[in-house]
XYZ file of C-alpha atoms in Angstrom:
753
model
C -29.939 7.291 -14.993
C -29.546 10.051 -12.439
C -26.282 10.620 -10.657
C -26.301 9.907 -6.970
C -24.375 12.653 -5.228
C -22.030 10.774 -2.964
C -20.822 13.927 -1.223
C -23.956 14.854 0.625
C -22.855 14.483 4.190
C -22.496 16.696 7.197
C -19.078 17.911 8.142
C -17.985 17.110 11.647
C -17.361 20.106 13.867
C -13.883 20.306 15.258
C -13.086 22.053 18.493
C -9.631 23.497 18.987
C -7.705 21.262 16.587
C -4.273 22.701 17.544
C -1.136 21.764 15.571
C -1.158 18.568 13.513
C 2.201 16.987 12.713
C 3.480 13.631 11.512
C 6.829 12.385 12.956
C 8.917 9.313 12.054
C 9.275 6.989 15.093
C 12.312 4.834 15.916
C 12.678 1.969 18.400
C 9.341 0.214 17.640
C 9.692 -3.539 17.107
C 6.155 -4.871 17.440
C 2.530 -3.777 17.397
C 2.563 -3.593 21.207
C 5.354 -0.967 20.937
C 3.076 1.118 18.722
C 0.413 0.931 21.406
C 2.971 2.021 24.058
C 4.111 5.039 21.969
C 0.495 6.079 21.469
C -0.295 5.684 25.172
C 2.791 7.689 26.297
C 1.992 10.583 23.953
C -1.686 10.651 24.948
C -0.638 10.958 28.599
C 1.670 13.887 27.759
C 0.127 17.200 28.815
C -0.975 19.301 25.826
C -1.468 16.362 23.425
C -5.057 16.097 22.139
C -4.655 13.111 19.817
C -1.963 10.612 18.866
C -2.242 7.884 16.264
C 0.626 5.499 15.484
C 0.985 3.727 12.168
C 3.234 0.734 12.887
C 3.530 -0.169 9.183
C 5.072 3.203 8.227
C 6.772 3.738 11.649
C 5.179 7.159 12.030
C 2.948 8.968 14.494
C 0.375 11.661 13.758
C 0.144 13.994 16.760
C -2.349 16.781 17.362
C -1.077 19.063 20.125
C -1.630 22.534 21.585
C 0.416 25.458 20.327
C 2.350 25.902 23.602
C 3.862 22.378 23.310
C 7.101 21.852 21.366
C 8.157 18.682 19.442
C 11.175 18.474 21.796
C 8.828 17.842 24.748
C 7.172 14.997 22.817
C 10.604 13.594 22.018
C 11.734 13.720 25.667
C 8.560 11.910 26.823
C 9.282 9.038 24.411
C 13.025 8.897 25.092
C 12.341 8.164 28.742
C 10.835 4.783 27.810
C 13.213 3.774 25.025
C 11.543 5.220 21.902
C 12.332 8.316 19.820
C 10.916 10.620 17.140
C 12.984 12.379 14.470
C 12.443 16.139 14.633
C 15.716 17.946 14.166
C 16.785 16.515 10.793
C 16.503 18.454 7.520
C 14.750 15.462 5.952
C 13.337 13.279 8.798
C 11.900 10.652 6.439
C 15.323 10.126 4.871
C 16.996 9.706 8.302
C 14.282 7.235 9.306
C 14.721 5.288 6.081
C 18.468 4.992 6.693
C 17.842 3.767 10.270
C 15.217 1.272 9.021
C 17.556 -0.060 6.373
C 20.305 -0.466 8.963
C 17.856 -2.222 11.339
C 16.710 -4.558 8.523
C 20.307 -5.498 7.631
C 21.006 -6.112 11.333
C 17.997 -8.493 11.676
C 18.976 -10.202 8.405
C 22.551 -10.971 9.494
C 21.341 -12.103 12.963
C 18.752 -14.452 11.414
C 21.296 -15.967 8.993
C 23.923 -16.564 11.703
C 21.290 -17.914 14.094
C 20.132 -20.433 11.433
C 23.731 -21.513 10.668
C 24.502 -22.212 14.349
C 21.068 -23.811 15.028
C 21.508 -26.552 12.418
C 24.281 -28.538 14.240
C 22.444 -28.072 17.600
C 19.263 -29.476 16.056
C 21.101 -32.482 14.572
C 22.859 -33.213 17.912
C 19.623 -32.815 19.929
C 17.539 -35.039 17.670
C 19.941 -37.829 16.672
C 22.870 -37.790 19.165
C 21.112 -36.878 22.423
C 22.998 -39.540 24.460
C 26.422 -38.408 23.215
C 27.956 -36.533 26.169
C 30.319 -34.145 24.208
C 27.278 -33.154 22.084
C 25.713 -31.428 25.119
C 28.810 -29.259 25.622
C 29.042 -28.391 21.902
C 25.320 -27.421 21.950
C 25.863 -25.252 25.054
C 28.725 -23.328 23.390
C 26.709 -22.780 20.168
C 23.431 -21.895 21.966
C 24.941 -19.086 24.050
C 25.575 -16.646 21.134
C 22.226 -17.562 19.467
C 20.206 -16.630 22.551
C 22.181 -13.792 24.063
C 23.685 -12.139 20.988
C 21.647 -12.894 17.858
C 18.408 -13.224 19.857
C 19.155 -10.483 22.422
C 16.372 -8.219 21.075
C 13.723 -10.663 22.383
C 15.110 -10.424 25.930
C 15.558 -6.613 25.746
C 12.002 -6.081 24.425
C 10.550 -8.500 26.973
C 12.266 -6.482 29.726
C 10.859 -3.195 28.270
C 7.364 -4.674 28.194
C 7.691 -5.970 31.760
C 8.723 -2.464 32.915
C 5.370 -1.171 31.614
C 3.483 -4.114 33.059
C 2.778 -5.583 29.605
C 3.508 -8.887 27.851
C 3.738 -9.868 24.186
C 5.275 -12.554 21.974
C 8.778 -11.387 22.919
C 7.948 -12.070 26.584
C 6.883 -15.617 25.790
C 9.919 -16.236 23.561
C 12.340 -14.850 26.173
C 10.780 -16.808 29.053
C 10.474 -20.170 27.350
C 13.899 -20.091 25.669
C 15.597 -18.609 28.744
C 14.191 -21.235 31.140
C 14.801 -24.091 28.661
C 18.431 -22.864 28.366
C 19.015 -22.497 32.137
C 17.445 -25.916 32.787
C 19.674 -27.459 30.087
C 22.798 -25.753 31.499
C 21.987 -27.172 34.962
C 21.538 -30.667 33.446
C 24.826 -30.347 31.544
C 26.866 -29.328 34.595
C 25.033 -31.397 37.276
C 23.601 -34.530 35.601
C 24.134 -36.558 38.825
C 21.352 -34.473 40.509
C 18.816 -36.294 38.313
C 20.649 -39.591 37.880
C 20.697 -40.123 41.675
C 16.896 -39.820 41.564
C 16.520 -42.259 38.668
C 15.656 -39.546 36.126
C 17.411 -39.062 32.750
C 18.873 -35.483 32.583
C 17.744 -34.236 29.142
C 18.866 -30.965 27.562
C 16.683 -28.658 25.418
C 19.180 -26.475 23.555
C 17.633 -27.315 20.146
C 14.123 -26.251 21.347
C 15.457 -22.865 22.507
C 17.528 -22.165 19.356
C 14.888 -23.327 16.843
C 12.348 -20.990 18.443
C 14.745 -18.009 18.227
C 15.574 -18.761 14.563
C 11.937 -19.222 13.504
C 10.684 -16.102 15.230
C 13.660 -14.062 13.873
C 12.697 -15.158 10.367
C 9.127 -13.887 10.975
C 10.514 -10.525 12.217
C 12.752 -10.293 9.135
C 9.796 -10.763 6.785
C 7.779 -8.161 8.708
C 10.639 -5.644 8.591
C 11.109 -6.154 4.857
C 7.424 -5.361 4.258
C 7.701 -1.964 5.938
C 11.271 -1.020 4.934
C 10.327 1.482 2.208
C 7.292 3.496 3.275
C 8.351 6.975 2.263
C 9.274 6.421 -1.401
C 5.850 7.686 -2.544
C 6.368 10.985 -0.724
C 9.870 11.286 -2.219
C 8.496 10.782 -5.727
C 5.754 13.337 -5.154
C 8.356 15.830 -3.989
C 10.390 15.066 -7.109
C 7.511 16.338 -9.284
C 8.409 19.911 -8.372
C 11.394 21.335 -10.304
C 14.372 22.652 -8.268
C 14.732 25.890 -10.298
C 12.482 28.088 -12.442
C 12.742 30.963 -14.952
C 11.238 34.377 -14.088
C 10.786 37.458 -16.280
C 12.253 40.505 -14.473
C 12.549 43.908 -16.181
C 11.969 42.216 -19.524
C 14.858 39.787 -18.952
C 14.853 36.053 -18.317
C 16.423 35.001 -15.015
C 16.838 31.533 -13.399
C 16.191 31.301 -9.623
C 15.827 28.419 -7.094
C 12.248 27.342 -6.325
C 12.684 28.415 -2.683
C 13.189 32.076 -3.751
C 10.032 32.511 -5.831
C 7.576 35.184 -4.645
C 3.827 35.629 -5.193
C 3.219 38.010 -8.125
C 6.386 37.149 -10.089
C 6.053 36.326 -13.797
C 7.277 32.814 -14.604
C 8.197 31.448 -18.041
C 7.377 27.817 -18.940
C 8.770 26.187 -22.111
C 7.561 22.996 -23.870
C 8.151 19.801 -21.832
C 8.857 21.666 -18.559
C 7.107 21.093 -15.243
C 5.109 23.986 -13.855
C 6.901 24.994 -10.631
C 4.122 26.758 -8.619
C 0.373 27.523 -8.851
C -0.646 30.575 -10.856
C -2.615 32.215 -13.695
C -1.618 32.394 -17.383
C -0.750 35.964 -18.381
C 0.707 35.496 -21.887
C 0.777 32.743 -24.549
C -1.117 29.443 -24.743
C -0.416 25.712 -24.573
C -1.770 22.319 -23.557
C -0.899 21.101 -20.036
C -0.905 17.483 -18.817
C -2.874 17.687 -15.537
C -3.242 13.923 -15.019
C -1.471 14.161 -11.632
C -4.427 16.259 -10.371
C -7.413 15.084 -12.371
C -6.293 11.630 -13.486
C -7.526 12.445 -16.987
C -5.228 11.513 -19.904
C -6.209 14.384 -22.227
C -4.080 17.538 -21.718
C -6.018 20.736 -20.934
C -5.802 23.849 -23.108
C -4.407 26.877 -21.261
C -5.046 30.405 -22.542
C -4.906 33.818 -20.800
C -6.484 33.895 -17.267
C -6.530 30.056 -16.991
C -5.189 28.481 -13.761
C -2.069 26.269 -13.778
C -0.800 24.001 -10.969
C 2.615 22.938 -9.633
C 3.851 19.512 -10.790
C 1.742 19.461 -13.982
C 3.646 19.200 -17.287
C 3.545 21.717 -20.141
C 3.172 20.106 -23.571
C 4.055 21.914 -26.833
C 3.555 25.677 -26.471
C 5.389 28.304 -24.334
C 3.575 30.659 -21.975
C 4.073 33.029 -19.046
C 2.058 32.989 -15.836
C 1.795 34.967 -12.592
C 2.698 33.079 -9.398
C -0.251 32.952 -6.953
C 0.597 30.141 -4.517
C 4.160 29.186 -3.626
C 5.952 26.824 -1.183
C 3.628 24.876 1.100
C 0.542 26.622 -0.349
C 0.651 24.908 -3.776
C -1.803 22.151 -4.640
C 1.092 19.662 -4.986
C 2.376 20.537 -1.480
C -1.150 20.059 -0.139
C -1.364 16.618 -1.789
C 2.037 15.653 -0.257
C 0.876 16.824 3.177
C -2.448 14.977 2.863
C -0.743 11.712 1.832
C 1.679 12.008 4.778
C -1.179 12.602 7.200
C -3.345 9.828 5.780
C -0.456 7.341 5.989
C 0.128 8.279 9.610
C -3.468 8.631 10.740
C -4.467 4.977 10.766
C -4.437 3.422 14.185
C -2.162 0.382 14.327
C -3.811 -2.922 13.750
C -2.868 -4.844 16.867
C -1.629 -8.168 15.624
C -3.936 -10.948 16.739
C -1.057 -13.019 18.038
C 0.271 -10.146 20.159
C -3.172 -9.631 21.676
C -3.419 -13.333 22.444
C 0.096 -13.393 23.877
C -0.787 -10.532 26.214
C -3.328 -12.839 27.916
C -1.591 -16.127 27.206
C 1.777 -15.286 28.763
C 0.568 -14.403 32.252
C -1.795 -17.399 32.213
C 1.056 -19.806 31.297
C 3.287 -18.250 33.966
C 0.603 -18.643 36.609
C -0.007 -22.281 35.565
C 3.753 -22.990 35.715
C 4.071 -21.450 39.237
C 0.930 -23.271 40.490
C 2.321 -26.538 39.051
C 5.599 -26.009 40.936
C 3.816 -25.195 44.231
C 1.416 -28.164 43.966
C 4.215 -30.635 43.267
C 6.328 -29.228 46.106
C 3.394 -29.871 48.458
C 2.417 -33.390 47.259
C 5.576 -34.708 45.609
C 7.001 -36.581 48.608
C 10.722 -37.536 48.417
C 11.213 -36.321 44.865
C 9.111 -33.189 45.315
C 11.685 -30.690 44.066
C 12.785 -32.636 40.965
C 9.175 -33.390 39.951
C 8.117 -29.792 40.621
C 10.977 -28.481 38.497
C 10.397 -30.965 35.648
C 6.653 -30.333 35.419
C 6.893 -26.518 35.639
C 9.610 -26.495 32.907
C 7.531 -28.912 30.787
C 4.594 -26.443 31.040
C 6.810 -23.582 29.801
C 8.382 -25.663 27.012
C 5.044 -27.028 25.747
C 3.589 -23.530 25.859
C 6.444 -22.316 23.668
C 5.037 -19.961 21.046
C 6.582 -21.571 17.991
C 3.253 -22.752 16.491
C 1.599 -19.536 17.670
C 4.376 -17.466 16.121
C 4.182 -19.388 12.840
C 0.369 -19.337 12.593
C 0.104 -15.907 10.993
C 3.382 -15.493 8.982
C 3.207 -18.889 7.227
C -0.397 -18.345 6.059
C 0.472 -14.805 4.954
C 3.604 -15.939 3.067
C 1.623 -18.573 1.168
C -1.222 -16.058 0.585
C 1.190 -13.447 -0.834
C 2.762 -16.135 -3.079
C -0.688 -17.224 -4.281
C -1.529 -13.571 -5.024
C 1.629 -13.197 -7.150
C 0.612 -16.302 -9.152
C -2.681 -14.529 -9.931
C -1.009 -11.207 -10.880
C -1.795 -9.590 -7.509
C 1.239 -8.076 -5.751
C 0.572 -7.713 -2.018
C 2.853 -5.342 -0.118
C 1.937 -6.095 3.454
C 0.021 -8.505 5.600
C -2.385 -5.882 6.954
C -4.215 -5.448 3.629
C -4.347 -9.215 3.144
C -5.887 -9.603 6.605
C -8.427 -6.795 6.027
C -9.458 -7.629 2.452
C -12.131 -10.162 3.455
C -13.986 -7.494 5.483
C -14.285 -5.034 2.556
C -17.905 -4.026 1.888
C -17.348 -0.861 -0.194
C -15.133 -0.507 -3.285
C -14.354 2.904 -4.807
C -13.143 2.882 -8.401
C -11.387 5.646 -10.283
C -12.587 5.884 -13.922
C -9.620 6.704 -16.125
C -7.082 3.899 -16.333
C -9.054 1.780 -13.845
C -12.462 1.136 -15.436
C -11.220 2.508 -18.772
C -7.967 1.973 -20.713
C -6.647 5.456 -19.792
C -5.743 6.333 -23.378
C -7.965 8.226 -25.855
C -8.627 6.176 -29.017
C -10.789 6.624 -32.095
C -13.872 4.482 -31.431
C -16.020 5.381 -34.467
C -15.415 6.761 -37.987
C -18.445 7.620 -40.148
C -17.944 8.816 -43.763
C -20.501 10.681 -45.846
C -22.755 8.367 -47.859
C -21.598 7.552 -51.416
C -18.277 9.338 -50.929
C -15.731 8.595 -53.651
C -11.925 8.681 -53.266
C -12.226 7.857 -49.545
C -8.568 6.728 -49.322
C -7.369 10.107 -50.684
C -9.371 11.897 -47.989
C -7.946 9.583 -45.330
C -4.412 10.547 -46.463
C -5.265 14.267 -46.271
C -6.854 13.867 -42.791
C -3.828 11.891 -41.514
C -1.409 14.563 -42.847
C -3.388 17.429 -41.238
C -3.629 15.672 -37.849
C 0.093 14.803 -37.963
C 0.861 18.546 -37.925
C -1.684 19.439 -35.229
C -0.582 20.090 -31.632
C -3.989 19.122 -30.209
C -3.690 16.111 -27.883
C -6.636 14.314 -29.551
C -4.894 14.520 -32.946
C -2.514 11.770 -31.775
C -5.454 9.350 -31.409
C -6.497 10.056 -35.050
C -2.911 9.612 -36.307
C -2.562 6.260 -34.478
C -5.914 5.092 -35.887
C -4.955 5.716 -39.528
C -1.441 4.365 -39.050
C -3.053 1.092 -37.926
C -4.983 1.137 -41.217
C -1.641 1.502 -43.081
C -2.656 4.895 -44.547
C 0.232 6.947 -46.006
C 0.730 10.711 -45.657
C 0.394 13.133 -48.574
C 1.613 16.699 -49.128
C -0.152 19.864 -47.935
C 0.788 23.422 -48.896
C -0.292 25.326 -45.778
C -1.472 24.659 -42.220
C -3.180 27.051 -39.803
C -4.386 26.503 -36.221
C -7.719 28.126 -35.251
C -7.635 28.572 -31.416
C -10.398 26.744 -29.571
C -11.997 25.389 -32.773
C -9.595 23.266 -34.838
C -7.273 23.577 -37.847
C -7.359 24.655 -41.501
C -5.154 23.189 -44.255
C -4.660 23.736 -48.016
C -3.414 21.120 -50.482
C -1.066 21.719 -53.462
C -4.039 22.092 -55.863
C -5.609 24.826 -53.702
C -8.372 22.754 -52.024
C -9.156 23.792 -48.422
C -9.923 21.336 -45.606
C -11.017 21.782 -41.986
C -10.669 19.510 -38.948
C -12.305 20.608 -35.711
C -15.400 20.913 -33.538
C -19.018 21.694 -34.448
C -18.424 25.405 -33.769
C -15.821 25.531 -36.583
C -18.301 23.959 -39.051
C -20.949 26.558 -38.134
C -18.460 29.458 -38.456
C -17.392 28.343 -41.969
C -21.003 27.595 -43.090
C -20.147 24.004 -43.873
C -23.051 21.653 -44.520
C -23.576 18.598 -42.345
C -25.804 15.863 -43.780
C -28.803 14.807 -41.677
C -27.468 11.269 -41.123
C -24.011 12.527 -39.961
C -25.650 15.149 -37.696
C -27.819 12.458 -36.083
C -24.816 10.137 -35.654
C -22.763 12.960 -34.069
C -25.537 13.706 -31.534
C -25.837 10.007 -30.656
C -22.062 9.737 -30.132
C -22.006 12.859 -27.922
C -24.736 11.309 -25.739
C -22.302 8.424 -25.171
C -19.849 11.053 -23.794
C -17.538 10.762 -26.792
C -15.652 13.721 -28.279
C -16.773 14.251 -31.904
C -14.365 15.693 -34.505
C -15.579 16.903 -37.913
C -13.516 16.623 -41.158
C -14.699 18.717 -44.094
C -13.796 20.483 -47.346
C -15.014 24.024 -48.083
C -18.605 22.874 -48.719
C -19.554 19.813 -46.682
C -18.567 17.488 -43.843
C -16.819 14.435 -45.289
C -16.480 12.413 -42.075
C -17.010 12.460 -38.342
C -14.691 10.751 -35.834
C -15.558 9.840 -32.254
C -12.767 9.745 -29.682
C -13.162 8.204 -26.222
C -11.350 6.468 -23.450
C -12.343 2.862 -24.122
C -13.849 0.774 -21.261
C -11.833 -2.365 -20.502
C -13.556 -5.528 -21.648
C -13.468 -7.108 -18.181
C -14.592 -4.060 -16.127
C -18.337 -4.729 -16.230
C -17.944 -8.420 -15.318
C -15.683 -7.574 -12.349
C -18.110 -4.901 -11.067
C -21.058 -7.333 -11.386
C -19.093 -9.997 -9.432
C -18.418 -7.512 -6.600
C -22.067 -6.407 -6.481
C -23.261 -10.035 -6.398
C -21.094 -10.548 -3.291
C -22.959 -7.728 -1.547
C -20.142 -5.167 -1.963
C -21.196 -1.600 -2.802
C -19.315 -0.192 -5.814
C -18.737 3.576 -6.257
C -17.088 5.473 -9.114
C -15.337 8.813 -8.551
C -13.675 10.660 -11.428
C -12.134 14.037 -12.259
C -13.837 13.862 -15.687
C -17.071 15.759 -16.457
C -20.443 14.509 -15.173
C -21.711 13.643 -18.658
C -18.820 11.239 -19.273
C -19.084 9.861 -15.724
C -22.787 9.131 -16.286
C -22.183 7.366 -19.618
C -19.376 5.160 -18.250
C -21.302 4.338 -15.044
C -24.339 3.333 -17.114
C -22.255 1.016 -19.324
C -20.681 -0.872 -16.392
C -23.744 -0.961 -14.125
C -22.672 1.476 -11.359
C -25.440 3.564 -9.752
C -23.314 5.548 -7.240
C -20.969 7.854 -9.131
C -19.710 11.425 -9.239
C -17.766 13.465 -11.804
C -15.498 16.536 -11.475
C -14.060 15.256 -8.182
C -10.816 16.693 -6.746
C -8.196 14.440 -5.032
C -9.013 15.676 -1.520
C -12.731 15.052 -2.172
C -11.967 11.431 -3.046
C -10.164 11.021 0.282
C -13.018 12.855 2.027
C -15.502 10.383 0.613
C -13.372 7.447 1.813
C -13.409 9.023 5.306
C -17.168 9.483 5.113
C -17.732 5.791 4.284
C -15.324 4.780 7.072
C -17.255 6.968 9.505
C -20.387 5.048 8.454
C -18.655 1.846 9.574
C -17.610 0.567 6.143
C -14.338 -1.170 5.333
C -13.257 0.638 2.166
C -11.107 -0.558 -0.732
C -9.887 2.237 -3.038
C -8.764 1.330 -6.564
C -6.844 3.919 -8.596
C -3.935 4.435 -10.959
C -2.840 8.061 -10.750
C -1.100 10.570 -8.523
C -4.509 12.173 -8.054
C -5.653 8.979 -6.304
C -2.686 8.798 -3.886
C -4.388 10.644 -0.989
C -7.540 8.471 -1.210
C -5.391 5.316 -1.542
C -3.474 6.243 1.616
C -6.740 6.908 3.470
C -8.518 3.655 2.474
C -8.455 0.462 4.584
C -7.323 -1.547 1.561
C -5.596 0.311 -1.287
C -5.238 -1.228 -4.746
C -3.215 0.280 -7.615
C -3.349 -0.621 -11.297
C -0.047 -2.025 -12.550
C 0.045 0.286 -15.578
C -0.608 3.378 -13.439
C 1.801 5.855 -11.830
C 4.690 4.748 -9.614
C 3.367 6.951 -6.812
C -0.041 5.263 -6.808
C 1.707 1.861 -6.680
C 3.949 3.010 -3.827
C 1.068 4.274 -1.690
C -1.154 1.266 -2.449
C -0.804 -1.956 -0.446
C -1.819 -4.126 -3.432
C -0.950 -3.791 -7.129
C -2.810 -5.525 -9.980
C -0.060 -6.365 -12.510
C -2.446 -6.894 -15.429
C -4.662 -3.853 -14.612
C -7.615 -6.251 -14.961
C -10.434 -5.393 -12.528
C -11.352 -9.082 -12.261
C -8.296 -9.407 -10.038
C -10.130 -7.391 -7.315
C -12.720 -10.104 -6.468
C -9.816 -12.604 -6.621
C -7.763 -10.506 -4.147
C -10.705 -10.252 -1.724
C -11.347 -14.018 -2.006
C -7.645 -14.683 -1.367
C -7.860 -12.533 1.773
C -10.879 -14.551 2.953
C -9.037 -17.870 2.425
C -5.842 -16.587 4.079
C -7.680 -15.302 7.166
C -9.502 -18.647 7.399
C -6.070 -20.368 7.247
C -4.749 -18.096 10.042
C -7.760 -18.884 12.241
C -7.353 -22.621 11.644
C -3.639 -22.332 12.489
C -4.381 -20.481 15.719
C -7.019 -23.079 16.573
C -4.510 -25.941 16.152
C -1.807 -24.042 18.056
C -4.218 -23.476 20.938
C -5.791 -26.924 20.973
C -2.308 -28.310 21.315
C -1.654 -25.933 24.251
C -5.046 -26.595 25.883
C -4.397 -30.355 25.805
C -0.627 -30.237 26.315
C -0.330 -27.797 29.250
C -2.523 -29.811 31.706
C -0.682 -33.044 30.738
C 2.677 -31.278 31.236
C 1.436 -30.034 34.632
C 0.855 -33.700 35.626
C -2.966 -34.078 35.662
C -2.591 -37.690 34.457
C -0.157 -38.639 37.251
C -2.855 -39.585 39.803
C -4.620 -41.678 37.116
C -1.777 -43.684 35.522
C 1.448 -42.291 36.998
C 2.312 -40.478 33.727
C 4.558 -37.436 33.839
C 5.337 -35.632 30.575
C 9.052 -35.458 29.975
C 10.146 -31.967 28.751
C 11.819 -33.759 25.819
C 8.426 -35.117 24.687
C 7.000 -31.632 25.270
C 9.666 -30.299 22.870
C 8.715 -32.933 20.247
C 5.013 -32.090 20.662
C 5.885 -28.436 20.144
C 7.727 -29.339 16.908
C 4.724 -31.403 15.734
C 2.340 -28.509 16.324
C 4.608 -26.266 14.216
C 4.634 -28.840 11.394
C 0.809 -29.085 11.451
C 0.511 -25.283 11.266
C 2.914 -25.061 8.287
C 1.143 -27.950 6.518
C -2.236 -26.248 6.972
C -0.841 -22.991 5.536
C 0.505 -24.814 2.472
C -3.052 -25.974 1.677
C -3.684 -22.406 0.442
C -1.497 -23.140 -2.583
C -4.136 -25.522 -3.945
C -7.038 -23.060 -3.605
C -8.696 -21.874 -6.848
C -9.540 -18.143 -6.839
């Protein structure tokens, strides 16, 4: 099978890109706010591009060099928003503000619920009890104008910009219901003299505030910790390092290091900056860059990178890239930009509300005018009752519950199936995914090198003795693959023996001598050739076959002949092929990108049935490929498990991390598969499909109720049968619509994925 080069695409030409910066934003409370921030910045002179990510509360701005961040800040401050620019660590300041905001919403929601309960009981079961109206009035006032004040403030902000959203609808309906109820409490005789019962609607107003506050609380919780991935990435770089100056060892802070300085790295230490090995050798764990589990040998003139971890040997290297120039710093910057570059997904309900609110207002005003013209003696009372009934029945409770209830049930259903979903956006988008990119190591494969095959020479006696010698030799070896051999023989309950001497042969393997003077070698084919050791025809053929399967072959011999060959590979998970086939059957294109060599990539791709794959891929190239697919109009899901995948995960429409992978990958990703089983991916996409269907059904029911209810509330049946909808019945109808929406959402629980 030939590899399909997935990187063959033309690069877009950029004209005058200017300065690109990501800033934390404060003061945003809904998706419409994100749109306002974006619009204000785009209308600021000198700004070329602005893209707000509501989920991470950040904005990516591309502006001309003559413009300062202070000017951007002033433009936003004028309309009630702000960006953090003057703090040492802006993300940390933003996180503190977010946490404070979350705690504020939490306490307001709790107190609102506590005070709403007695109002609800009085309104539903003791509506004729006169003192109950006054008790409800006293309790409603703080719920609306203290705990629910944000709805009225935000509605006012939106109105100033000529916009409307859910907050507008909440503020209008609850405010009018409250004022109408206050009038009926103080002046009941106004209605009684006209033969009309003066009802109050305190419970309708307070229940709406409490329900919507709960939705806001859940939303805020989902986006309360966006920057932890960046913090962890930054933590990969050590704070101090050791330099060699005039032959002496000296410890300096990372900020003071200069290009050209000689840096000392001991076993187990993180490499502080990028550079080139000048003295010594070791094995370095580069999984944060390549994703590959096997440490890489580093000898003189080899490149080393910041954030990677030195294994057993000590070495010195010359610093080449420091500060913001290191590969780790570039990865941090790319993740930050990718997280902030996605345009906000305008919540469906907010979009609807933007049209719905003005329409309801117009209907309410028209209703009032019509009744004033044709109402006769009771024109004013009937006009007031019908226009209030329109506003009450149009109350957005069912509309507000449509999305959050379905999402809550969907997230719960995901958790039952070992899928942790971080935010609603990925759950909403999952059903549109038509391209899935898989990392190899730790995603398709187990992510841990194991011995897959052991072949001994034909008719070999004393095999157990040889196993003991091989185990003892590998136990003393520093080579990362030796650990896989040791684990294999330990599982077989093989015991160690004694060896007299042990010698490492750089780049080839090891040599050992037993107490009786017998010499043994463990290493690659090159070592066998150098020592003129015979390899039987059957073992040679087996070794070639195993290498074609992209396995690493190790030879074990005495002075004369090869006694055994061992194949080491990263084992493919049992369920990977089935999951990939399921995705392909659903018409989803599956790609594999890996930092491993092309030969291994080809072998793994062939085994699992993937035709589009590429090996030796850098982290930024993975993200570049995601961008390329997005530019082609695809909705991309990226599945990875390592730090090297974090940029691509941040860039993808739907990001999925493996539960056994790195914390950073899980932080960046919007979904995490607890079991690391790829079969959870088709399940997650199916869950998204069912959840979105539930949301659409909910919105349909919420709207049908409004389409039928609003004309009846306006009095269209009055000329036919003299029926006028009492606002109290309108309130009950509103409650019923909410119950039907919740009940429909709960149906998701019974769905089989």
